[in-house]
Structures are given as structure tokens and as C-alpha cells.
CSV table of N, CA and C in Angstrom, one decimal:
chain,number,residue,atom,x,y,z
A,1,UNK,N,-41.4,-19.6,-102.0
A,1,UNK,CA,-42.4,-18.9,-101.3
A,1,UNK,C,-41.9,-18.7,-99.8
A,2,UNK,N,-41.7,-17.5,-99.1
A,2,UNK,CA,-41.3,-17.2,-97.9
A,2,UNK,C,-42.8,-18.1,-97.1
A,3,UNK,N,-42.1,-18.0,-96.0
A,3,UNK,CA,-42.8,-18.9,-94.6
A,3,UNK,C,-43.5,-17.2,-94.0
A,4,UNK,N,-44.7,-17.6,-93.3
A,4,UNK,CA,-45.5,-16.6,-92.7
A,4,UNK,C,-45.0,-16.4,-91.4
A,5,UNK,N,-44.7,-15.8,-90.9
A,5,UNK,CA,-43.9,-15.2,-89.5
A,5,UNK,C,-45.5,-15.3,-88.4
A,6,UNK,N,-45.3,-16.2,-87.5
A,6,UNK,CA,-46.4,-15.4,-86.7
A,6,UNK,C,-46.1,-14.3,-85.7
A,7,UNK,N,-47.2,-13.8,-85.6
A,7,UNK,CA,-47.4,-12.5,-84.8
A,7,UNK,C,-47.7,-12.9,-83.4
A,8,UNK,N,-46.9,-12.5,-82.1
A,8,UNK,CA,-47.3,-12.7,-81.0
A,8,UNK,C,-47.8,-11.5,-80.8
A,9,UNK,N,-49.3,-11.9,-79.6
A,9,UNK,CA,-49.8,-10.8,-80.0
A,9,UNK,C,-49.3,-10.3,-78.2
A,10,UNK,N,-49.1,-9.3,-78.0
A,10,UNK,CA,-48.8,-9.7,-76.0
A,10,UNK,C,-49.8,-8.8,-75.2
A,11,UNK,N,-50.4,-9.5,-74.6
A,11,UNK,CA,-51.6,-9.1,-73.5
A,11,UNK,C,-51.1,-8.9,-71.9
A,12,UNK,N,-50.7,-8.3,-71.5
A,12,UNK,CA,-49.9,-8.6,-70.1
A,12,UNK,C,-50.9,-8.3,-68.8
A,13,UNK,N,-50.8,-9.2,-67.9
A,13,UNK,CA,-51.6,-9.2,-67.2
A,13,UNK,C,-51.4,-8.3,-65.9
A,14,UNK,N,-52.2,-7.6,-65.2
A,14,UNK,CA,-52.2,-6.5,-64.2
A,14,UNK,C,-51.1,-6.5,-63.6
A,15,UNK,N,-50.8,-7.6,-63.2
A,15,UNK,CA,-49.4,-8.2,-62.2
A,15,UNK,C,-48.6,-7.5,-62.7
A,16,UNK,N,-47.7,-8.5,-64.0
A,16,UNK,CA,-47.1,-8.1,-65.1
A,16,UNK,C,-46.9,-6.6,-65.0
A,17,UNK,N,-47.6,-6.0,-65.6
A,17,UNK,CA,-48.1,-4.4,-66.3
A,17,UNK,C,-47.6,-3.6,-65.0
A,18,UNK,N,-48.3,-4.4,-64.0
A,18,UNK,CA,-47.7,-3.0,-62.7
A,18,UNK,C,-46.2,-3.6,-62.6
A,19,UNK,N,-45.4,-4.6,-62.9
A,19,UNK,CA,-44.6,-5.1,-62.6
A,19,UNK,C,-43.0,-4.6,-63.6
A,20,UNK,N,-43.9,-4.5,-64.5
A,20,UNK,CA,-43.2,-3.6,-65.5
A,20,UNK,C,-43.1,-1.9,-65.9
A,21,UNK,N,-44.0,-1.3,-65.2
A,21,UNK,CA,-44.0,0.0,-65.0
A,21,UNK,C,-43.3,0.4,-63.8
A,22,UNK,N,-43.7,-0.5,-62.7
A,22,UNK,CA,-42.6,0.0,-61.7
A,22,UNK,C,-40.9,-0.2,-62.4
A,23,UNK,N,-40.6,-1.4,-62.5
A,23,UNK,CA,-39.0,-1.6,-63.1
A,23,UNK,C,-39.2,-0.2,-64.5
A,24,UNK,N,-39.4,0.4,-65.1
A,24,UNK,CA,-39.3,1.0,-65.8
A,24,UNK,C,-39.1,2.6,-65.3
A,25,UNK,N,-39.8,2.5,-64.3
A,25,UNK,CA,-39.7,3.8,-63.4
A,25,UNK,C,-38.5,4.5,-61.9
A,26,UNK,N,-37.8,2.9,-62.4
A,26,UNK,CA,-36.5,2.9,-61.2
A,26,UNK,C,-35.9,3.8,-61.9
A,27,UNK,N,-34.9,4.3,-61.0
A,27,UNK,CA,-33.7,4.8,-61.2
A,27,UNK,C,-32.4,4.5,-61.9
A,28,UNK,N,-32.3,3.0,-61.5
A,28,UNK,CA,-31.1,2.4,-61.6
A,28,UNK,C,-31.7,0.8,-62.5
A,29,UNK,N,-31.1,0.7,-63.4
A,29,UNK,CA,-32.1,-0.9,-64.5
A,29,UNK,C,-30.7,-0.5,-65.4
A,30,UNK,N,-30.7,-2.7,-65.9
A,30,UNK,CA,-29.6,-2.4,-67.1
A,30,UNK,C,-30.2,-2.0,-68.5
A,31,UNK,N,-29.8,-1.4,-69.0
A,31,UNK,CA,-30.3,-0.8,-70.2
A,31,UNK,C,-31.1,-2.0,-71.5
A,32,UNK,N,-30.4,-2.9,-71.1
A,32,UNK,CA,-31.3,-4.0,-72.3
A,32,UNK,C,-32.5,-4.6,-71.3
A,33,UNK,N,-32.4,-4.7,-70.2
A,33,UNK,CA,-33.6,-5.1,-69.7
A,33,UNK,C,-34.8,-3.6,-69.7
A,34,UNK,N,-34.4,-2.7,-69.6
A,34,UNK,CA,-35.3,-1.3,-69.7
A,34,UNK,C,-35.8,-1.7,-71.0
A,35,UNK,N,-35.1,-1.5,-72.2
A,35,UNK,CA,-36.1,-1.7,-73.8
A,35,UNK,C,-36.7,-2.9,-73.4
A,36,UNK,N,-36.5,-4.0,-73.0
A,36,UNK,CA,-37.3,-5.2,-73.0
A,36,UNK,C,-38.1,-4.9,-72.1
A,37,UNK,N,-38.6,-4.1,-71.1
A,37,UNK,CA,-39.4,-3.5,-70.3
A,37,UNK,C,-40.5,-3.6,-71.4
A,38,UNK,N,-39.6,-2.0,-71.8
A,38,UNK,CA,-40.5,-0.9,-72.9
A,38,UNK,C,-41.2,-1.7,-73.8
A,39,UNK,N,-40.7,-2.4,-74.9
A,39,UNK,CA,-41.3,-3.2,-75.6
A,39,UNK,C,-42.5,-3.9,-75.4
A,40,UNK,N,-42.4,-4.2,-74.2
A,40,UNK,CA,-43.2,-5.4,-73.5
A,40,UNK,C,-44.7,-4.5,-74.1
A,41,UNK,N,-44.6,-3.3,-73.1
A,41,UNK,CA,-45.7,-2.6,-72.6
A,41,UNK,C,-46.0,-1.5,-73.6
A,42,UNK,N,-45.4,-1.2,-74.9
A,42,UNK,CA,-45.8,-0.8,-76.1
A,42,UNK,C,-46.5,-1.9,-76.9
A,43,UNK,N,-46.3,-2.8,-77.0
A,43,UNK,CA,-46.8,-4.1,-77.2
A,43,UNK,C,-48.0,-4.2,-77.2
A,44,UNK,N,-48.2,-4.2,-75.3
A,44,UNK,CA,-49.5,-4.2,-74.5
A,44,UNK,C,-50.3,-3.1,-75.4
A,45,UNK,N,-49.7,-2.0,-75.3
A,45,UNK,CA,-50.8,-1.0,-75.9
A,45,UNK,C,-51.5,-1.3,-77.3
A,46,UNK,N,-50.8,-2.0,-78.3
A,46,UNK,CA,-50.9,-2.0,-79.3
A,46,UNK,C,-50.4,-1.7,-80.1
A,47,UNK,N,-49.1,-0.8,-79.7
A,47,UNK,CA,-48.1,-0.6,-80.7
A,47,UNK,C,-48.0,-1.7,-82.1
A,48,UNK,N,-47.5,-1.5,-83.4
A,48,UNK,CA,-47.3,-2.6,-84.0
A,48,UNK,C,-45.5,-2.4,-84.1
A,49,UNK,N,-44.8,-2.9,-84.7
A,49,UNK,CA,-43.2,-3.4,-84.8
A,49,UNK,C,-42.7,-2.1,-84.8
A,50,UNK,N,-42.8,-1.3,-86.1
A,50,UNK,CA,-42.0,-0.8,-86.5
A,50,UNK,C,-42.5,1.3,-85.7
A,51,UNK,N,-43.4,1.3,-84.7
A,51,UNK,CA,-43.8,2.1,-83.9
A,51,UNK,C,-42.5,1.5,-82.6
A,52,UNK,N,-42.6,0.8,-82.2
A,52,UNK,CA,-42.1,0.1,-81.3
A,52,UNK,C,-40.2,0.5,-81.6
A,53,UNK,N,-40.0,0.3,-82.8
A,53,UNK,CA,-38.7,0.3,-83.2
A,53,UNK,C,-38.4,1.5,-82.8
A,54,UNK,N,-38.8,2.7,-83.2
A,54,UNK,CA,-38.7,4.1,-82.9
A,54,UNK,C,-38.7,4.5,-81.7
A,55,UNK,N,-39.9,4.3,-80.9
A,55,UNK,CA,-39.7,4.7,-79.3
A,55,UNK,C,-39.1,4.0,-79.0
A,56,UNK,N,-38.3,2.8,-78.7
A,56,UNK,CA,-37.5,2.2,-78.4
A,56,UNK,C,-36.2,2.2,-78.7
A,57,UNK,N,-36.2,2.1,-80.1
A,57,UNK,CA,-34.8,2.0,-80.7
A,57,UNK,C,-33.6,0.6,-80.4
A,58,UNK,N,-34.6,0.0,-80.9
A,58,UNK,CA,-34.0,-1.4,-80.8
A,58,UNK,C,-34.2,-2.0,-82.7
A,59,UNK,N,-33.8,-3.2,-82.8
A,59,UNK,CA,-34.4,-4.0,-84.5
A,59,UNK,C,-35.5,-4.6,-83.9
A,60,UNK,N,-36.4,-4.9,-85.4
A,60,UNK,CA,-37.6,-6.0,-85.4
A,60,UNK,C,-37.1,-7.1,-85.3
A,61,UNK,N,-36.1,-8.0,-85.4
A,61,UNK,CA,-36.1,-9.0,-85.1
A,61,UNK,C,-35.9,-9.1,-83.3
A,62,UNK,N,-35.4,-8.0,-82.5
A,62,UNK,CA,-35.4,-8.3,-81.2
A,62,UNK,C,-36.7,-7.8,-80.8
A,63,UNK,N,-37.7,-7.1,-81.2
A,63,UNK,CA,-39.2,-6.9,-80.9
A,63,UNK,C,-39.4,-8.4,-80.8
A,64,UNK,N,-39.5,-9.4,-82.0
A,64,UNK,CA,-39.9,-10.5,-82.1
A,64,UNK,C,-39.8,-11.1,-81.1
A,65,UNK,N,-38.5,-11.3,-80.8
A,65,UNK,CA,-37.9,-12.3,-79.8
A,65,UNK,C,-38.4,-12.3,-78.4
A,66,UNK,N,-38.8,-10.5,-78.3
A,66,UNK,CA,-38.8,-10.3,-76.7
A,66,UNK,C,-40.4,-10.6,-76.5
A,67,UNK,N,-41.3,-10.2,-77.4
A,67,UNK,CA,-42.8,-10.4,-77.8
A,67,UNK,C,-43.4,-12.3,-77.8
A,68,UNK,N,-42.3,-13.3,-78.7
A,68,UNK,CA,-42.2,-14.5,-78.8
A,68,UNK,C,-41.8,-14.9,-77.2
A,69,UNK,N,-40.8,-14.8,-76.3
A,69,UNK,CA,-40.7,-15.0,-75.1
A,69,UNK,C,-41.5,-15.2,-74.4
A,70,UNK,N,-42.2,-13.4,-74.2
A,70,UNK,CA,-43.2,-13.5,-73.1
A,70,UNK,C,-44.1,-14.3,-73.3
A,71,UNK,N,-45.1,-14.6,-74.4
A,71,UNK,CA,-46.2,-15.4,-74.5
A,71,UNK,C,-45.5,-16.6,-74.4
A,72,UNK,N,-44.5,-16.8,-74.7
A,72,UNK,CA,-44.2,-18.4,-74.9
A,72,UNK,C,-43.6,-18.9,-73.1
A,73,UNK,N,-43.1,-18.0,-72.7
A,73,UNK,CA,-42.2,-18.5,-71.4
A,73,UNK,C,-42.6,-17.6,-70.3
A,74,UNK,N,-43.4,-16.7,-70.3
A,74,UNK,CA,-43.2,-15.9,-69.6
A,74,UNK,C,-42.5,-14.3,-69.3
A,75,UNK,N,-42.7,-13.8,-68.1
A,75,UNK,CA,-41.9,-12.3,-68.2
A,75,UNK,C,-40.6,-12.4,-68.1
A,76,UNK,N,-40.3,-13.3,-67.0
A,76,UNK,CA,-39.0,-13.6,-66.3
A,76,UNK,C,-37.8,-14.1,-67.5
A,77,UNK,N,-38.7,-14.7,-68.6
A,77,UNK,CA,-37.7,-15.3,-70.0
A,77,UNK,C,-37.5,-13.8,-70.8
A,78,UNK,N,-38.7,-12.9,-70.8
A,78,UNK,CA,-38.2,-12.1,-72.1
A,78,UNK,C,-37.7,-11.0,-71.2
A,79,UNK,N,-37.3,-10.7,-69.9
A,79,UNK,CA,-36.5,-9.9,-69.7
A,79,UNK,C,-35.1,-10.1,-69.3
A,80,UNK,N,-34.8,-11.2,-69.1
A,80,UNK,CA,-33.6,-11.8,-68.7
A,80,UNK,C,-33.1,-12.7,-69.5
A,81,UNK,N,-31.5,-12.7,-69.4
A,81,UNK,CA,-31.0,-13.7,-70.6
A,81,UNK,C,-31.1,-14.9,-70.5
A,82,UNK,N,-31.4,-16.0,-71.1
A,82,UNK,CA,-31.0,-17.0,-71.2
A,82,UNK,C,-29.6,-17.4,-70.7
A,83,UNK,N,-29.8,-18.4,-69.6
A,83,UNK,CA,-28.3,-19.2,-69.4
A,83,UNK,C,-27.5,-19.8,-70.6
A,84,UNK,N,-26.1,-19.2,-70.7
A,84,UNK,CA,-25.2,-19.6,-72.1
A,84,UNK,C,-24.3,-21.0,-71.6
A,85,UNK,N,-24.4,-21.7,-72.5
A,85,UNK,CA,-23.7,-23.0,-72.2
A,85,UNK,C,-22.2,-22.5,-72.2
A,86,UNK,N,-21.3,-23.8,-71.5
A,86,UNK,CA,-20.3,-23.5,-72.0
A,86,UNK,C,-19.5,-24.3,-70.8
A,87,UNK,N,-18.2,-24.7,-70.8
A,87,UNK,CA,-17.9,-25.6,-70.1
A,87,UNK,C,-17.1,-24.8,-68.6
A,88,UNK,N,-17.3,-25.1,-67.6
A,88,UNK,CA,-17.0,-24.6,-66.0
A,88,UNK,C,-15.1,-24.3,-66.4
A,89,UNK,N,-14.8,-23.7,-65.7
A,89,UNK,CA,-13.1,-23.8,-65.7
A,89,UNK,C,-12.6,-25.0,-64.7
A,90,UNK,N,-11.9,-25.2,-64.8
A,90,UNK,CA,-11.4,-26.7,-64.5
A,90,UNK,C,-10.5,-26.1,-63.0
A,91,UNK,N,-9.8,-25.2,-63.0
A,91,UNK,CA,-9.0,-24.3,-61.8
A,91,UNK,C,-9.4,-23.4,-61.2
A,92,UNK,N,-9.5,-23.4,-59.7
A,92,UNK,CA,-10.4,-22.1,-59.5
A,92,UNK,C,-8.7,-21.6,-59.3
A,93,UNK,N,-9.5,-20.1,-58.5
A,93,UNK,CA,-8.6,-18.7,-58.5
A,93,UNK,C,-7.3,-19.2,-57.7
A,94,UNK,N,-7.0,-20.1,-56.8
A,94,UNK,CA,-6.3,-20.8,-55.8
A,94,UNK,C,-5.1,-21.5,-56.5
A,95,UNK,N,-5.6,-22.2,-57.4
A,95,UNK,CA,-4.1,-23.0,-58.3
A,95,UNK,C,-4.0,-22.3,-59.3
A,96,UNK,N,-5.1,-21.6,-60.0
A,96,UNK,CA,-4.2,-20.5,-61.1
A,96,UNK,C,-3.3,-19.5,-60.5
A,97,UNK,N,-3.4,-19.4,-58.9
A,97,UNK,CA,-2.5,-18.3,-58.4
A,97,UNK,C,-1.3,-19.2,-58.0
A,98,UNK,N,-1.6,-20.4,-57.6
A,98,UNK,CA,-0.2,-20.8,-57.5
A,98,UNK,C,1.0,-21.3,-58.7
A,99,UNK,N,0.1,-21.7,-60.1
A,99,UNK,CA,0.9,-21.9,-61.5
A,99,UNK,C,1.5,-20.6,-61.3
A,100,UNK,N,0.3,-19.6,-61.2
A,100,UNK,CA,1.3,-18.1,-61.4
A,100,UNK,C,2.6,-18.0,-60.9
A,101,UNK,N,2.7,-18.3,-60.0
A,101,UNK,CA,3.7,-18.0,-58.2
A,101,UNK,C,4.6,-18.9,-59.1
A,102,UNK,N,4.1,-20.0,-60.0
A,102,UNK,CA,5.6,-21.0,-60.1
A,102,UNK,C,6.4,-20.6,-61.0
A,103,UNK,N,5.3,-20.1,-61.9
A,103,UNK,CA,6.0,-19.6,-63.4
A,103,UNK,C,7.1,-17.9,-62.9
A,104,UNK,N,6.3,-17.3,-62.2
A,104,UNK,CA,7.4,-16.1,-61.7
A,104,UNK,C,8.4,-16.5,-60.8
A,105,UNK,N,8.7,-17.9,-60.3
A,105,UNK,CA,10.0,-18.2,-59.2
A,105,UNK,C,11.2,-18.4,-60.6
A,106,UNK,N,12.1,-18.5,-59.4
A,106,UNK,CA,13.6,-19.0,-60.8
A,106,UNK,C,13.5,-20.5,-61.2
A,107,UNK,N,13.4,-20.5,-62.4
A,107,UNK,CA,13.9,-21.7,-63.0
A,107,UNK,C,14.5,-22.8,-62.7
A,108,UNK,N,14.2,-23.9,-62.6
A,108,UNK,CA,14.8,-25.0,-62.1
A,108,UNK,C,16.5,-25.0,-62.2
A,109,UNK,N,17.6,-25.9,-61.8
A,109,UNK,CA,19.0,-26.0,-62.0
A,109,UNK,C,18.8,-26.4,-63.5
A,110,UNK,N,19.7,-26.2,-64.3
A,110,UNK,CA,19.5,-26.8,-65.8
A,110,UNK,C,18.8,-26.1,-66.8
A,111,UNK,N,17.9,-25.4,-66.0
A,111,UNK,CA,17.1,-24.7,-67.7
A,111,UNK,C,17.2,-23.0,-66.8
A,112,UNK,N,17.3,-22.4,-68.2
A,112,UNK,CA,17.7,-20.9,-68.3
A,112,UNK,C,16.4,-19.8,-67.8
A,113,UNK,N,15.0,-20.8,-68.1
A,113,UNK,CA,13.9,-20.1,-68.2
A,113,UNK,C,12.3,-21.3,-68.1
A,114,UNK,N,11.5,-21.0,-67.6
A,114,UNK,CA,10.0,-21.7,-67.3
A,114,UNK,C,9.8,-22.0,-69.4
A,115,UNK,N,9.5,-23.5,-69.5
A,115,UNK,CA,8.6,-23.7,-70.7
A,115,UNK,C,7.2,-23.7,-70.3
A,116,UNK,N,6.4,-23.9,-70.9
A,116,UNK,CA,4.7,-24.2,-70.3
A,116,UNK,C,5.1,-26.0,-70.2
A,117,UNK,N,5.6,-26.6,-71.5
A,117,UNK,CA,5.9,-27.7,-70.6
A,117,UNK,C,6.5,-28.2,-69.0
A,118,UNK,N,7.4,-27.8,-69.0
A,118,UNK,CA,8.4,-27.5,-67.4
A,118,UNK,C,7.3,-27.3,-66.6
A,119,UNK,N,6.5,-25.9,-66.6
A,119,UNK,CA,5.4,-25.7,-65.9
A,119,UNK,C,4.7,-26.6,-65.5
A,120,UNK,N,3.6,-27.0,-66.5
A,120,UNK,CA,2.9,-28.3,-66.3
A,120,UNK,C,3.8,-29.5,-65.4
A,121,UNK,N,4.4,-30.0,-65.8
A,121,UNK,CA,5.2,-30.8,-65.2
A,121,UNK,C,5.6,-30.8,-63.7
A,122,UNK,N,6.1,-29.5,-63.5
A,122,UNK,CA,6.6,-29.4,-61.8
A,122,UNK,C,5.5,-29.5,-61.4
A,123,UNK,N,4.1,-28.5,-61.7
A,123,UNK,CA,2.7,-28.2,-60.8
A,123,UNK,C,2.4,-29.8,-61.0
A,124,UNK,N,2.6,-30.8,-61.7
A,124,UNK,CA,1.9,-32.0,-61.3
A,124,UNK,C,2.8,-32.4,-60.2
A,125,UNK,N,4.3,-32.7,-60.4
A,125,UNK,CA,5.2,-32.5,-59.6
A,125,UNK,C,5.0,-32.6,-58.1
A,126,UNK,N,4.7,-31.4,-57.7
A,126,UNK,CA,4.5,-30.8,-56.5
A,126,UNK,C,3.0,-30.8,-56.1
A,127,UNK,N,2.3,-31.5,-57.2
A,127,UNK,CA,1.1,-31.7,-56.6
A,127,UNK,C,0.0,-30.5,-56.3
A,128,UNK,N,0.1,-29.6,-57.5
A,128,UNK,CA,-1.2,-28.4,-57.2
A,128,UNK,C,-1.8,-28.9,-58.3
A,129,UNK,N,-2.2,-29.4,-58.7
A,129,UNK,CA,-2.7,-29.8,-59.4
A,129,UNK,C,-2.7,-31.8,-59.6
A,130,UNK,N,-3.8,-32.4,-60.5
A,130,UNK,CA,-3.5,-33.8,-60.2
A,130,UNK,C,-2.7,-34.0,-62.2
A,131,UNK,N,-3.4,-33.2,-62.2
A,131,UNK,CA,-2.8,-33.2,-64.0
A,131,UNK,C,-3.2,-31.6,-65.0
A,132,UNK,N,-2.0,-31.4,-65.6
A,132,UNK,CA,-2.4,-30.5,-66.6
A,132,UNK,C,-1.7,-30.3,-67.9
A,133,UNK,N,-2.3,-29.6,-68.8
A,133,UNK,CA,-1.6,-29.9,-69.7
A,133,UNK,C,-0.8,-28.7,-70.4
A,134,UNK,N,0.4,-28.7,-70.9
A,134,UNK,CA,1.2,-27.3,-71.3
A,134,UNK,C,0.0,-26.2,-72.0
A,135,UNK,N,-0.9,-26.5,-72.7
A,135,UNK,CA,-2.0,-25.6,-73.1
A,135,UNK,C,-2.8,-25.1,-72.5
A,136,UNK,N,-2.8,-25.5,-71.4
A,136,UNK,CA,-3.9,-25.1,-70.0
A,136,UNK,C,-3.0,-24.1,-69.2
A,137,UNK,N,-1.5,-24.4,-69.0
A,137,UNK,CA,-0.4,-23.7,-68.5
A,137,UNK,C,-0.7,-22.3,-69.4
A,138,UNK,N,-0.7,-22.5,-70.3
A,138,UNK,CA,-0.2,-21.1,-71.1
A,138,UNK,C,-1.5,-20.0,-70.7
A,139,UNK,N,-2.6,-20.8,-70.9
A,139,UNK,CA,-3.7,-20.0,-71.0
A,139,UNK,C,-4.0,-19.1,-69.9
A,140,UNK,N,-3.8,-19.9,-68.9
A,140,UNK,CA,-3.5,-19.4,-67.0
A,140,UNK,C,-2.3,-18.3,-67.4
A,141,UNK,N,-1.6,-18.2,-67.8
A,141,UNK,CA,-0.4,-17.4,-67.9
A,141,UNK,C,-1.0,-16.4,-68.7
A,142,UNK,N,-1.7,-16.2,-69.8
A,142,UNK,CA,-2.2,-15.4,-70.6
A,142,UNK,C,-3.1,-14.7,-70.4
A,143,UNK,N,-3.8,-14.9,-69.2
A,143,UNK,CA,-5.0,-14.7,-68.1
A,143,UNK,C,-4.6,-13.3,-67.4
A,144,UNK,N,-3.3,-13.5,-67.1
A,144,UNK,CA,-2.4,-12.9,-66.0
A,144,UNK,C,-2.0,-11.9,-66.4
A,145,UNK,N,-1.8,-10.6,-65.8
A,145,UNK,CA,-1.2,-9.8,-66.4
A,145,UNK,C,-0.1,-9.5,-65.6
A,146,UNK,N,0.3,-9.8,-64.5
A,146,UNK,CA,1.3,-9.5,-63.7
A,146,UNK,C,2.6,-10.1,-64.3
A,147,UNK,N,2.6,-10.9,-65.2
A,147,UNK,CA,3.8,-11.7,-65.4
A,147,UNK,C,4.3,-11.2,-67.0
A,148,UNK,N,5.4,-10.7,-66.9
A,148,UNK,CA,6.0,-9.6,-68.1
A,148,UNK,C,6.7,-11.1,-68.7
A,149,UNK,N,6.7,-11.0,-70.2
A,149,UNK,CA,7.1,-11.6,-71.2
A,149,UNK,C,8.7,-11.1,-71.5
A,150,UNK,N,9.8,-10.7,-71.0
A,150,UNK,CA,10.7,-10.2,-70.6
A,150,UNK,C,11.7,-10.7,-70.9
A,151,UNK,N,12.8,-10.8,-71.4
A,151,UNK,CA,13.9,-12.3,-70.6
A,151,UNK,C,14.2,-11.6,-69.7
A,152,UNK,N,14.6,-13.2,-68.8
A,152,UNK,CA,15.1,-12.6,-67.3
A,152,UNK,C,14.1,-12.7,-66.3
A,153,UNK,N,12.6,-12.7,-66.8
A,153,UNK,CA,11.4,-12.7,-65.9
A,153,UNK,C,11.5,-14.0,-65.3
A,154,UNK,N,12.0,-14.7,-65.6
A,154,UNK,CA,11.7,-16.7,-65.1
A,154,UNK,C,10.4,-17.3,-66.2
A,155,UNK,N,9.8,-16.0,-66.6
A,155,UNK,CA,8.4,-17.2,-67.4
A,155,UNK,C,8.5,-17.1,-68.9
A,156,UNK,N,7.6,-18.2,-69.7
A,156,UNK,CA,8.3,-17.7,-71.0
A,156,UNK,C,6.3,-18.0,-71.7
A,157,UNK,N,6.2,-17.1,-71.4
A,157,UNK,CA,4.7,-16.7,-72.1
A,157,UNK,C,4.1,-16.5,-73.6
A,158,UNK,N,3.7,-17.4,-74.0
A,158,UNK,CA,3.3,-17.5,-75.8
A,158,UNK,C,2.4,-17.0,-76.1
């Protein structure tokens, strides 16, 4: 036996409603926040889902979502995304430009060409870094587009 879906039903309050007709009436709005406008205030009217789909042109399951939001959190939640987890980068723009800079210099005496290991190594070396590891090297390199996979370039990019 399927589970009963509930229906949010969405009432938007004067504030709201003027607050969403003006953003709807700008010039310039990102396009997924405009239908999440729209929806809002088809909603309001009475529209049911699959009316909504049409003038809109979005799926029922994002009606739901955007309809489930506002009652549940607010306007601010069903027009705007959700913060996405995910872990900070460990190097800002400063020492990924200086790995860069190392991997494009010439090659140490003894070796013909940059490994990501070598890499890692010297930047702890020389101290742009306190530690890193040949995987994090590569990735910084793969980031980059200035640095040609070449022989002869000094870097040796995977």
C-alpha cells in the first residue's frame, strides 16, 4: 500500500505576495528562482500541481518541494538553495600558484622532468606548504590549464 503524500497547502502572507510579485516583475532574476517565485504564487491562487506544471514548466515533484519549503521554513528556504556540504579546499589561490610556478621551473640536477612526487616534496622542502601529498599535487596541476603536458615542459601531469 503506497504512503499518502501530504498536500501543502500555501497561503502567503501580504508581505510575502507583494514580495514575490515585485521579484517576479524585475528585469534581471535567476531563472530557478523566477519558477520558484511563480509557483509560490500559483499556489497562492489555488492553482493545483499539475496546472502549475504547465504555466510554469517545471516537474511535480519540484512543485512539492518548493510548496513543502515555504510552509515548512519559510520564503527565504523555498527560493534559495540550500547550503551543499562539502569539505573547504585546503590551499587557497596563493600556494596553488606557487606549486604551479614550481612545477613549470626546470627540474631539479638529476631528474629529467617534475614527478607529483618530487613536487610534493620540494613545496614541503621550501616550505609553501607544511605538508602535501603527491595526490593533492596532481589535482592542483589538473586545475591549471596553463601548464601543457608536453615533454620538455618541466611538468609531468596525470
Amino acid at each position: 500500500m503506497r504512503k499518502r503524500e501530504q498536500v501543502y497547502k500555501v497561503k502567503l502572507s501580504k508581505k510575502d505576495k507583494r514580495s514575490l510579485e515585485h521579484l517576479t516583475s524585475k528585469g534581471k532574476l535567476e531563472v530557478r528562482v523566477y519558477k520558484r517565485a511563480r509557483i509560490l504564487l500559483c499556489a497562492h491562487e489555488g492553482m493545483i500541481d499539475q496546472e502549475i506544471e504547465k504555466a510554469v514548466g517545471v516537474s511535480n515533484p519540484t512543485i512539492k518541494r518548493i510548496r513543502k519549503a515555504y510552509v515548512e521554513e519559510g520564503l527565504k528556504a523555498a527560493l534559495e538553495d540550500a547550503k551543499r556540504s562539502g569539505r573547504p579546499s585546503i590551499f587557497d589561490g596563493k600556494t596553488r600558484a606557487k606549486i604551479t610556478a614550481l612545477a613549470c621551473s626546470p627540474a631539479p640536477e638529476g631528474y629529467s622532468q617534475w614527478s607529483l612526487r618530487l613536487l610534493a616534496h620540494k613545496a614541503v622542502e621550501l616550505k609553501l606548504v607544511e605538508g602535501i601529498s603527491h595526490t593533492e599535487v596532481g589535482k592542483i596541476l589538473k586545475k591549471t590549464t596553463s601548464i601543457q603536458s608536453r615533454k620538455g615542459s618541466g611538468a609531468l601531469v596525470i
